[in-house]
mmCIF file with all atom_site columns, C-alpha atoms in Angstrom:
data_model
loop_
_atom_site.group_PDB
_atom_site.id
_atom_site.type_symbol
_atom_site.label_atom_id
_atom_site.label_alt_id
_atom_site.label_comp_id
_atom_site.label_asym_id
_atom_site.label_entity_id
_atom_site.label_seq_id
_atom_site.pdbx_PDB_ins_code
_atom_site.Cartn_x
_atom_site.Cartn_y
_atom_site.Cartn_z
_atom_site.occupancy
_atom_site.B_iso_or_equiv
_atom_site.pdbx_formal_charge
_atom_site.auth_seq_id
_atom_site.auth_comp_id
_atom_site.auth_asym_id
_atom_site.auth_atom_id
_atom_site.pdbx_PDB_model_num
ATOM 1   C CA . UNK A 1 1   ? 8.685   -10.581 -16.817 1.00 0.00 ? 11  UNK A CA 1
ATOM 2   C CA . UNK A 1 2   ? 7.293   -10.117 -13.377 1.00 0.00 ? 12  UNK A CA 1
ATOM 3   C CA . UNK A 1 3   ? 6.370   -6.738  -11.770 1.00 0.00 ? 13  UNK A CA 1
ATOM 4   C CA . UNK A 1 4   ? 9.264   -6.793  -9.278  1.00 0.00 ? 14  UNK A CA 1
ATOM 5   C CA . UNK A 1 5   ? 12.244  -7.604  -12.147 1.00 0.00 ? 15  UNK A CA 1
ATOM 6   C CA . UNK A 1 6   ? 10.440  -4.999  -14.601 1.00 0.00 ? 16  UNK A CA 1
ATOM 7   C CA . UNK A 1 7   ? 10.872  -2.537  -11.903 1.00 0.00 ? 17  UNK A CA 1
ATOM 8   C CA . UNK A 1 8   ? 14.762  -2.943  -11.243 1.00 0.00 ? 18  UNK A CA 1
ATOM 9   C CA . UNK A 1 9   ? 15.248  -3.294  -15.232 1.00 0.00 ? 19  UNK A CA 1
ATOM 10  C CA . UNK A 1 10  ? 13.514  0.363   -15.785 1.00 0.00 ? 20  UNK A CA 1
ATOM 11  C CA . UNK A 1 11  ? 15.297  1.945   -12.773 1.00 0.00 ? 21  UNK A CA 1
ATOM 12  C CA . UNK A 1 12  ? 18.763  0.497   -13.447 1.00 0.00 ? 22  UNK A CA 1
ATOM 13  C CA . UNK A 1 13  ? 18.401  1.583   -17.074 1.00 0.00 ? 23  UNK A CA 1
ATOM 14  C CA . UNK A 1 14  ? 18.027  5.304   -16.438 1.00 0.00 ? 24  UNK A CA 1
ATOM 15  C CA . UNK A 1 15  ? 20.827  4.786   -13.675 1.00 0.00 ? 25  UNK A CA 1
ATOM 16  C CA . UNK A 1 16  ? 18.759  5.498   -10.555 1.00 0.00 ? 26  UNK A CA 1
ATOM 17  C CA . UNK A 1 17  ? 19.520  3.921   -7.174  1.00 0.00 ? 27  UNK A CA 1
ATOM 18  C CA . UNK A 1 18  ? 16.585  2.938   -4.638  1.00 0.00 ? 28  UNK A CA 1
ATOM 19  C CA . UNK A 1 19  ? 16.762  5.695   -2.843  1.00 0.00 ? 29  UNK A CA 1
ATOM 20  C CA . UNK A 1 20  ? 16.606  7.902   -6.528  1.00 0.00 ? 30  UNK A CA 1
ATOM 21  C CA . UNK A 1 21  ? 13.347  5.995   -7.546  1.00 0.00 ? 31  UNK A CA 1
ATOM 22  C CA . UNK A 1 22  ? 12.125  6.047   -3.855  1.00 0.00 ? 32  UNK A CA 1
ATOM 23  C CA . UNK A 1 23  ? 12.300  9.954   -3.748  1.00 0.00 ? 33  UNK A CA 1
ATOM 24  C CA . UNK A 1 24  ? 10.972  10.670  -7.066  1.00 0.00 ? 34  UNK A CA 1
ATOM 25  C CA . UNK A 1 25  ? 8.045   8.940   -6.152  1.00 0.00 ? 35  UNK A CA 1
ATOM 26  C CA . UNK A 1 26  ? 7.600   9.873   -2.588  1.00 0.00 ? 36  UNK A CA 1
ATOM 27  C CA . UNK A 1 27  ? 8.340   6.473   -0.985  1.00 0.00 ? 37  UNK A CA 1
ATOM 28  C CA . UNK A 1 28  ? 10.843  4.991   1.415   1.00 0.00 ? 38  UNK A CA 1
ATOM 29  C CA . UNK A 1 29  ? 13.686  2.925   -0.236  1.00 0.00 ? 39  UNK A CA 1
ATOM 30  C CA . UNK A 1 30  ? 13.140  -0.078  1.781   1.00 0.00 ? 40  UNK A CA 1
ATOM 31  C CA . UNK A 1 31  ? 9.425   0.104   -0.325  1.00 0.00 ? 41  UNK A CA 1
ATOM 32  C CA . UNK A 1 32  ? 11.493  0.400   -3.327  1.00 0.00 ? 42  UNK A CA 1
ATOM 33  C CA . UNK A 1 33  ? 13.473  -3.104  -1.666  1.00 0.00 ? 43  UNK A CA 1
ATOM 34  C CA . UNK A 1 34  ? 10.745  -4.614  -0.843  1.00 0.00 ? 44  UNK A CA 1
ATOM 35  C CA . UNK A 1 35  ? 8.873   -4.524  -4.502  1.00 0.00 ? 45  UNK A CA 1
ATOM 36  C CA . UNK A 1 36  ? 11.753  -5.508  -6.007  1.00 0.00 ? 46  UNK A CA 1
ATOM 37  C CA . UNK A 1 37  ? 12.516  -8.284  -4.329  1.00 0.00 ? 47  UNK A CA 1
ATOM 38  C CA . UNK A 1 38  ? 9.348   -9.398  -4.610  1.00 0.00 ? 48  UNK A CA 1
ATOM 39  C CA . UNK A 1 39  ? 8.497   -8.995  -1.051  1.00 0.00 ? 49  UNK A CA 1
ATOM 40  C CA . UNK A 1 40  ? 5.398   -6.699  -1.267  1.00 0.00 ? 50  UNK A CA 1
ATOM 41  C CA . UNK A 1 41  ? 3.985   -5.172  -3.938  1.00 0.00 ? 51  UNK A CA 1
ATOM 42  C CA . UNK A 1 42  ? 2.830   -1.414  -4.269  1.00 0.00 ? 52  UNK A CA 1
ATOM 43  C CA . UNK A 1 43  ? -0.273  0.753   -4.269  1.00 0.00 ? 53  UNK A CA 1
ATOM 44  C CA . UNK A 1 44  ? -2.102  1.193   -7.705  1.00 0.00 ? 54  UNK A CA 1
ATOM 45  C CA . UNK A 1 45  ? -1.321  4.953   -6.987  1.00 0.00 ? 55  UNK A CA 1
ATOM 46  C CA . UNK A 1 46  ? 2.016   4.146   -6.798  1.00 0.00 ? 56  UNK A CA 1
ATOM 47  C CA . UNK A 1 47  ? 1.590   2.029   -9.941  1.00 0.00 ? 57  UNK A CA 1
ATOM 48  C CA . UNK A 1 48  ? 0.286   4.753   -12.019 1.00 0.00 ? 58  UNK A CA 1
ATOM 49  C CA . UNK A 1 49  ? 2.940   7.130   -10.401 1.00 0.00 ? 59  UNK A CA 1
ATOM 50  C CA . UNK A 1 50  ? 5.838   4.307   -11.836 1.00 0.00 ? 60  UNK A CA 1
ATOM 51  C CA . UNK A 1 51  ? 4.072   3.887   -14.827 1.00 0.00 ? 61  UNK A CA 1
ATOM 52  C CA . UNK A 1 52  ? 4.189   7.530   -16.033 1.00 0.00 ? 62  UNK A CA 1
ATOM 53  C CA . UNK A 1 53  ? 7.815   8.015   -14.859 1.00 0.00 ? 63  UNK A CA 1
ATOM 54  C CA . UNK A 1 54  ? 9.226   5.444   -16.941 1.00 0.00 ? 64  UNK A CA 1
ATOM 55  C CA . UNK A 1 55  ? 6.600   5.973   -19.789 1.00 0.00 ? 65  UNK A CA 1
ATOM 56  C CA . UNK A 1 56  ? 5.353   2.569   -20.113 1.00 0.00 ? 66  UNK A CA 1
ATOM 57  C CA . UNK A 1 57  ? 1.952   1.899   -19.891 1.00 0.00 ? 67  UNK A CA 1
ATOM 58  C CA . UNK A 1 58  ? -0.298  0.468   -16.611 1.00 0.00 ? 68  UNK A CA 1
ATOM 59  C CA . UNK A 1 59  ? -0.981  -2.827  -18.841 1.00 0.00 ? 69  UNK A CA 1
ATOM 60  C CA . UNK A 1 60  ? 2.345   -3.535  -19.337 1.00 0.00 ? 70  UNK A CA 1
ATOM 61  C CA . UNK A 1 61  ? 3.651   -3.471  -15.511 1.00 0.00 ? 71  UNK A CA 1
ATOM 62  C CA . UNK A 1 62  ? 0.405   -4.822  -14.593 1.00 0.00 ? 72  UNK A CA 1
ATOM 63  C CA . UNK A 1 63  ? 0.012   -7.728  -16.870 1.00 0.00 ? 73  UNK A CA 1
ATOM 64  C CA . UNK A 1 64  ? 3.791   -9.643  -16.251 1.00 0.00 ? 74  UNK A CA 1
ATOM 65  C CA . UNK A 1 65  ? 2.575   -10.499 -12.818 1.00 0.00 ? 75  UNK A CA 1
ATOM 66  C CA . UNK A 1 66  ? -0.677  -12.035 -12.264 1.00 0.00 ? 76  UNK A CA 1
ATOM 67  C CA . UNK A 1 67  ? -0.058  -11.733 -8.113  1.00 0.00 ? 77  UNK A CA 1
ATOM 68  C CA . UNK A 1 68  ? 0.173   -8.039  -8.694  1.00 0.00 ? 78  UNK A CA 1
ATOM 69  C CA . UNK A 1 69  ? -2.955  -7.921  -11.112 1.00 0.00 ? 79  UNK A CA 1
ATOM 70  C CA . UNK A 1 70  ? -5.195  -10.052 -8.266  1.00 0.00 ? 80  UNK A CA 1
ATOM 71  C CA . UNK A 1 71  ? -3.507  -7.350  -5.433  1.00 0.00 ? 81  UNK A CA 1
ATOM 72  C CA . UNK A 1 72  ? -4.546  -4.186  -7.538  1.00 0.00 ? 82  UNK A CA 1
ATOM 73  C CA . UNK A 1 73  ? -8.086  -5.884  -8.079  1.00 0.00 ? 83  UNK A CA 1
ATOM 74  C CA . UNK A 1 74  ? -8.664  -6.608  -4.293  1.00 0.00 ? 84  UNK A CA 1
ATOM 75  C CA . UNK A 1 75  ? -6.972  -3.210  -3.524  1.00 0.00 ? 85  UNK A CA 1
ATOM 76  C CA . UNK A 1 76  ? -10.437 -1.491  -5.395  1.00 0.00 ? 86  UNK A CA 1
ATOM 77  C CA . UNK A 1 77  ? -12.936 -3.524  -3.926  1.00 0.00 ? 87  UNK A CA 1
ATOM 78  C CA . UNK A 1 78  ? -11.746 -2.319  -0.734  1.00 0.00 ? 88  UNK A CA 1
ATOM 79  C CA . UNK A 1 79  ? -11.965 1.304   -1.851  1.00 0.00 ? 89  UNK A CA 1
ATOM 80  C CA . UNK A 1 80  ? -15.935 0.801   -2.942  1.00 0.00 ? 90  UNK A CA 1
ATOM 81  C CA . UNK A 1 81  ? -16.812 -1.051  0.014   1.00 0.00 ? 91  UNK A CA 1
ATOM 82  C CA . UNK A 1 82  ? -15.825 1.367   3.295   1.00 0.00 ? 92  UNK A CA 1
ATOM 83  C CA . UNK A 1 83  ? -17.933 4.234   1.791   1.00 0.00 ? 93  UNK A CA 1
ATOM 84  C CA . UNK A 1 84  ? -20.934 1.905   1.341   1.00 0.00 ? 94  UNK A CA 1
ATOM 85  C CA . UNK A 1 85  ? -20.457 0.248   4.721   1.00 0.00 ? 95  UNK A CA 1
ATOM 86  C CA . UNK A 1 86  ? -20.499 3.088   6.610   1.00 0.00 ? 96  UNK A CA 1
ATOM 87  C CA . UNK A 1 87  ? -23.390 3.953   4.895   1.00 0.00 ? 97  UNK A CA 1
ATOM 88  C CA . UNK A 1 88  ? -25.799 0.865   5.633   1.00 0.00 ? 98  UNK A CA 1
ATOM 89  C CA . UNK A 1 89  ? -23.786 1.039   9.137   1.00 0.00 ? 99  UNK A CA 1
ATOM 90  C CA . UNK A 1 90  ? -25.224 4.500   9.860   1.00 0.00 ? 100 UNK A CA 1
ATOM 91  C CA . UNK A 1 91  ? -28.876 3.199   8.340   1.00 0.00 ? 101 UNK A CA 1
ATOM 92  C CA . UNK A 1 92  ? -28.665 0.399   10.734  1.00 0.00 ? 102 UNK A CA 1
ATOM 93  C CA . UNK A 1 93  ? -27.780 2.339   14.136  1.00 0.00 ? 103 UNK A CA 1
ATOM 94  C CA . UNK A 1 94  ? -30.231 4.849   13.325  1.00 0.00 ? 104 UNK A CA 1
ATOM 95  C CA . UNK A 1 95  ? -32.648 2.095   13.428  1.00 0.00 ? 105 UNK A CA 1
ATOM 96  C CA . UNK A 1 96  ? -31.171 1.049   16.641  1.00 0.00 ? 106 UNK A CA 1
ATOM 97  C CA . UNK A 1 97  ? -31.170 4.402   17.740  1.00 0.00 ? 107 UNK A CA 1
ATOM 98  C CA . UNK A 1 98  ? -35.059 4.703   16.957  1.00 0.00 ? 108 UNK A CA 1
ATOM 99  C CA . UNK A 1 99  ? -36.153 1.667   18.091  1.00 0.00 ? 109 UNK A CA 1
ATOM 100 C CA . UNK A 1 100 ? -34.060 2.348   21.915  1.00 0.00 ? 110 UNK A CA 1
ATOM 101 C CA . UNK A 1 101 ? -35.832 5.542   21.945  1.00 0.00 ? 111 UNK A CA 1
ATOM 102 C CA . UNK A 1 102 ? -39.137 4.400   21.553  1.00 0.00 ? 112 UNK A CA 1
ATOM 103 C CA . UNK A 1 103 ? -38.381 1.990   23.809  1.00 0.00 ? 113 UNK A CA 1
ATOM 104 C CA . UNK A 1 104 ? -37.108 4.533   26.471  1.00 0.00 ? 114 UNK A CA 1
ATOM 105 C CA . UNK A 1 105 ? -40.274 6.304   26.047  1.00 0.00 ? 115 UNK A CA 1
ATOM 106 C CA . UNK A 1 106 ? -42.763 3.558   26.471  1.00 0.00 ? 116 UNK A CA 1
ATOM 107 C CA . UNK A 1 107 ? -40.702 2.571   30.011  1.00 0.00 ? 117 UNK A CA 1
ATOM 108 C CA . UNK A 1 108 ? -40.908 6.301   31.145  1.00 0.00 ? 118 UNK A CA 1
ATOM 109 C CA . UNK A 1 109 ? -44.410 6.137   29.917  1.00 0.00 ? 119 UNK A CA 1
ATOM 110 C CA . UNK A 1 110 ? -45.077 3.186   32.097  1.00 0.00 ? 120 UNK A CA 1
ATOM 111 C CA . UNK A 1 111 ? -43.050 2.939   35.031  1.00 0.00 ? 121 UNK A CA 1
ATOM 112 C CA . UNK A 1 112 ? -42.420 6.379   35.571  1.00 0.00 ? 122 UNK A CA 1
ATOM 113 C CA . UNK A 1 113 ? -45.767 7.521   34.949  1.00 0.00 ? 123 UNK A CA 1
ATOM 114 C CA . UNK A 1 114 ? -44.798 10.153  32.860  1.00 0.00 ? 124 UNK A CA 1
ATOM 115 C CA . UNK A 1 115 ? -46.765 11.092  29.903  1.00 0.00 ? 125 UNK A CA 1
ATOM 116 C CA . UNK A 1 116 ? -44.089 11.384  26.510  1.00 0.00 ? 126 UNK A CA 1
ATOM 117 C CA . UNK A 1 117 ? -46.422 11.922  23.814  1.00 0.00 ? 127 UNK A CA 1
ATOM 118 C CA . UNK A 1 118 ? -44.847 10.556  20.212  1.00 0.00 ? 128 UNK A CA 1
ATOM 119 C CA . UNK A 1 119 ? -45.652 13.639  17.628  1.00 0.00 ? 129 UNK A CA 1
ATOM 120 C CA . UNK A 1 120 ? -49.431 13.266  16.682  1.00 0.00 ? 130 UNK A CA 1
ATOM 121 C CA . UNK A 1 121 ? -48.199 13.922  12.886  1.00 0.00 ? 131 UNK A CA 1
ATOM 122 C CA . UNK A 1 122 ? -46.798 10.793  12.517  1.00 0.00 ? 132 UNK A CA 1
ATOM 123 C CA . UNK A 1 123 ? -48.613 8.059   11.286  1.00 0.00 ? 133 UNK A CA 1
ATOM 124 C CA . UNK A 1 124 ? -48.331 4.886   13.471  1.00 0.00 ? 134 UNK A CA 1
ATOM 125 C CA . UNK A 1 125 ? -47.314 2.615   11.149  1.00 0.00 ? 135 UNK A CA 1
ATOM 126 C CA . UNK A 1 126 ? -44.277 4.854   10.316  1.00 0.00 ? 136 UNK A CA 1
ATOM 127 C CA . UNK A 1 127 ? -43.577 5.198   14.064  1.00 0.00 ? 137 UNK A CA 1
ATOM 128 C CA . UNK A 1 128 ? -44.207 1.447   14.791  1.00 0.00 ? 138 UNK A CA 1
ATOM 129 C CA . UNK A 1 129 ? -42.158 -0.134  11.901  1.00 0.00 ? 139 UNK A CA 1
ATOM 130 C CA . UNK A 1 130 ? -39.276 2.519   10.721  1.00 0.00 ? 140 UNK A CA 1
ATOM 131 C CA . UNK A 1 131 ? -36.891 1.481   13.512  1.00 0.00 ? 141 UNK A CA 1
ATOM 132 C CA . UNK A 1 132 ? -37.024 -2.022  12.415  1.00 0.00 ? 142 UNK A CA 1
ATOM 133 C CA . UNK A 1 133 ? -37.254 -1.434  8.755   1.00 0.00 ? 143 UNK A CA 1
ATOM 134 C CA . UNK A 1 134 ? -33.700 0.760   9.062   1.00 0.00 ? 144 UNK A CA 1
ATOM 135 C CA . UNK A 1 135 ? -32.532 -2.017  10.760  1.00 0.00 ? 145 UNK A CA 1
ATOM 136 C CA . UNK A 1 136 ? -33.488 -4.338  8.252   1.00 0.00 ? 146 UNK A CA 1
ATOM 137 C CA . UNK A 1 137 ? -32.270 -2.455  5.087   1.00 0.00 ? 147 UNK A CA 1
ATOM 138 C CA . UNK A 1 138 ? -28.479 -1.698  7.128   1.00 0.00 ? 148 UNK A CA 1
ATOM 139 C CA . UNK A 1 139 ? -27.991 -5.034  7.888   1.00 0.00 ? 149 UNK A CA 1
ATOM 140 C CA . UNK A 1 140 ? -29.110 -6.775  4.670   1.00 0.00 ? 150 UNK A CA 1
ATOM 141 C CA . UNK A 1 141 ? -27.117 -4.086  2.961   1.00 0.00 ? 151 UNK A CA 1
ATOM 142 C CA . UNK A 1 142 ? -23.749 -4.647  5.023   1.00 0.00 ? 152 UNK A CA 1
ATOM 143 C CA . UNK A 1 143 ? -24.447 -8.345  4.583   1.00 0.00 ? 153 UNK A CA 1
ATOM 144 C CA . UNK A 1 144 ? -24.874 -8.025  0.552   1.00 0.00 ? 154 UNK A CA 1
ATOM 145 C CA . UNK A 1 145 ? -21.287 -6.132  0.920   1.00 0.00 ? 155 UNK A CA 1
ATOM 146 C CA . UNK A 1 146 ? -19.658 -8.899  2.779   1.00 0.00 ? 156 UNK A CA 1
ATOM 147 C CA . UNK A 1 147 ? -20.186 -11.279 -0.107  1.00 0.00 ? 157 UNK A CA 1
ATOM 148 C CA . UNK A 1 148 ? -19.297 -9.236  -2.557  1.00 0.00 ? 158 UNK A CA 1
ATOM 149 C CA . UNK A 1 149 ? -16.222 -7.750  -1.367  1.00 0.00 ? 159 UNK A CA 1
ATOM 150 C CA . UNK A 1 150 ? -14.280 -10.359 0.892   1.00 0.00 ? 160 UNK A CA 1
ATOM 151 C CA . UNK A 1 151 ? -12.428 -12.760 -1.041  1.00 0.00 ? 161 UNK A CA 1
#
């Protein structure tokens, strides 16, 4: 049994209407509609939220519809892969960030005439390369992502 006739055959056996279901689980009843006509499917919060209200297990709604399965596994890749994103995003325009600076600094430097001195304490090699290093990592990172997570 599919995921969308499970869910009308547990509601209409405890007597519920859409808009029952849809309020006990803090949805709209056109959501309610929609998954049961097959039209959309919901959340794996939402799932678990169905699942426990009508005291079946995750498996067993899950299982009946392999659409519904493939949905819930795409719908936690996406979770994992924003937080990491941002992450190797933020390494990457750092490097940017670095890299303009120094940049900035060697124009001011030279056409200016001015006479920005890059702290002493820092070894050159760290001054030199970290910019593009950052760079490096963030985008290989958010690359390695891509592949993993888009279907």
């Amino acid at each position: 049994m599919i995921f969308s006739e499970r869910l009308k055959k547990e509601r209409e056996k405890r007597g519920w209407s859409q808009a029952d279901l849809a309020e006990k689980i803090h949805v709209s009843r056109q959501s309610v509609s929609k998954w049961e006509t097959g039209k959309n499917y919901p959340s794996i919060e939402v799932i678990i939220d169905l699942s426990d209200l009508f005291g079946i297990t995750i498996d067993e709604m899950l299982r009946s519809d392999g659409e519904l399965k493939e949905k819930v596994i795409r719908d936690s890749k996406k979770l994992a892969y924003p937080k990491w994103k941002a992450f190797f995003d933020s390494v990457f325009l750092l490097g940017v960030f670095l890299l303009v600076a120094k940049l900035i600094i060697i124009g001011l430097n030279s056409f200016a005439g001015l006479d920005i001195v890059i702290p002493e304490g820092l070894p050159k090699i760290l001054s030199n390369f970290l910019p593009l290093t950052l760079m490096v990592i963030g985008g290989i990172g958010a690359d390695q992502l891509k592949t993993k997570y888009t279907d």
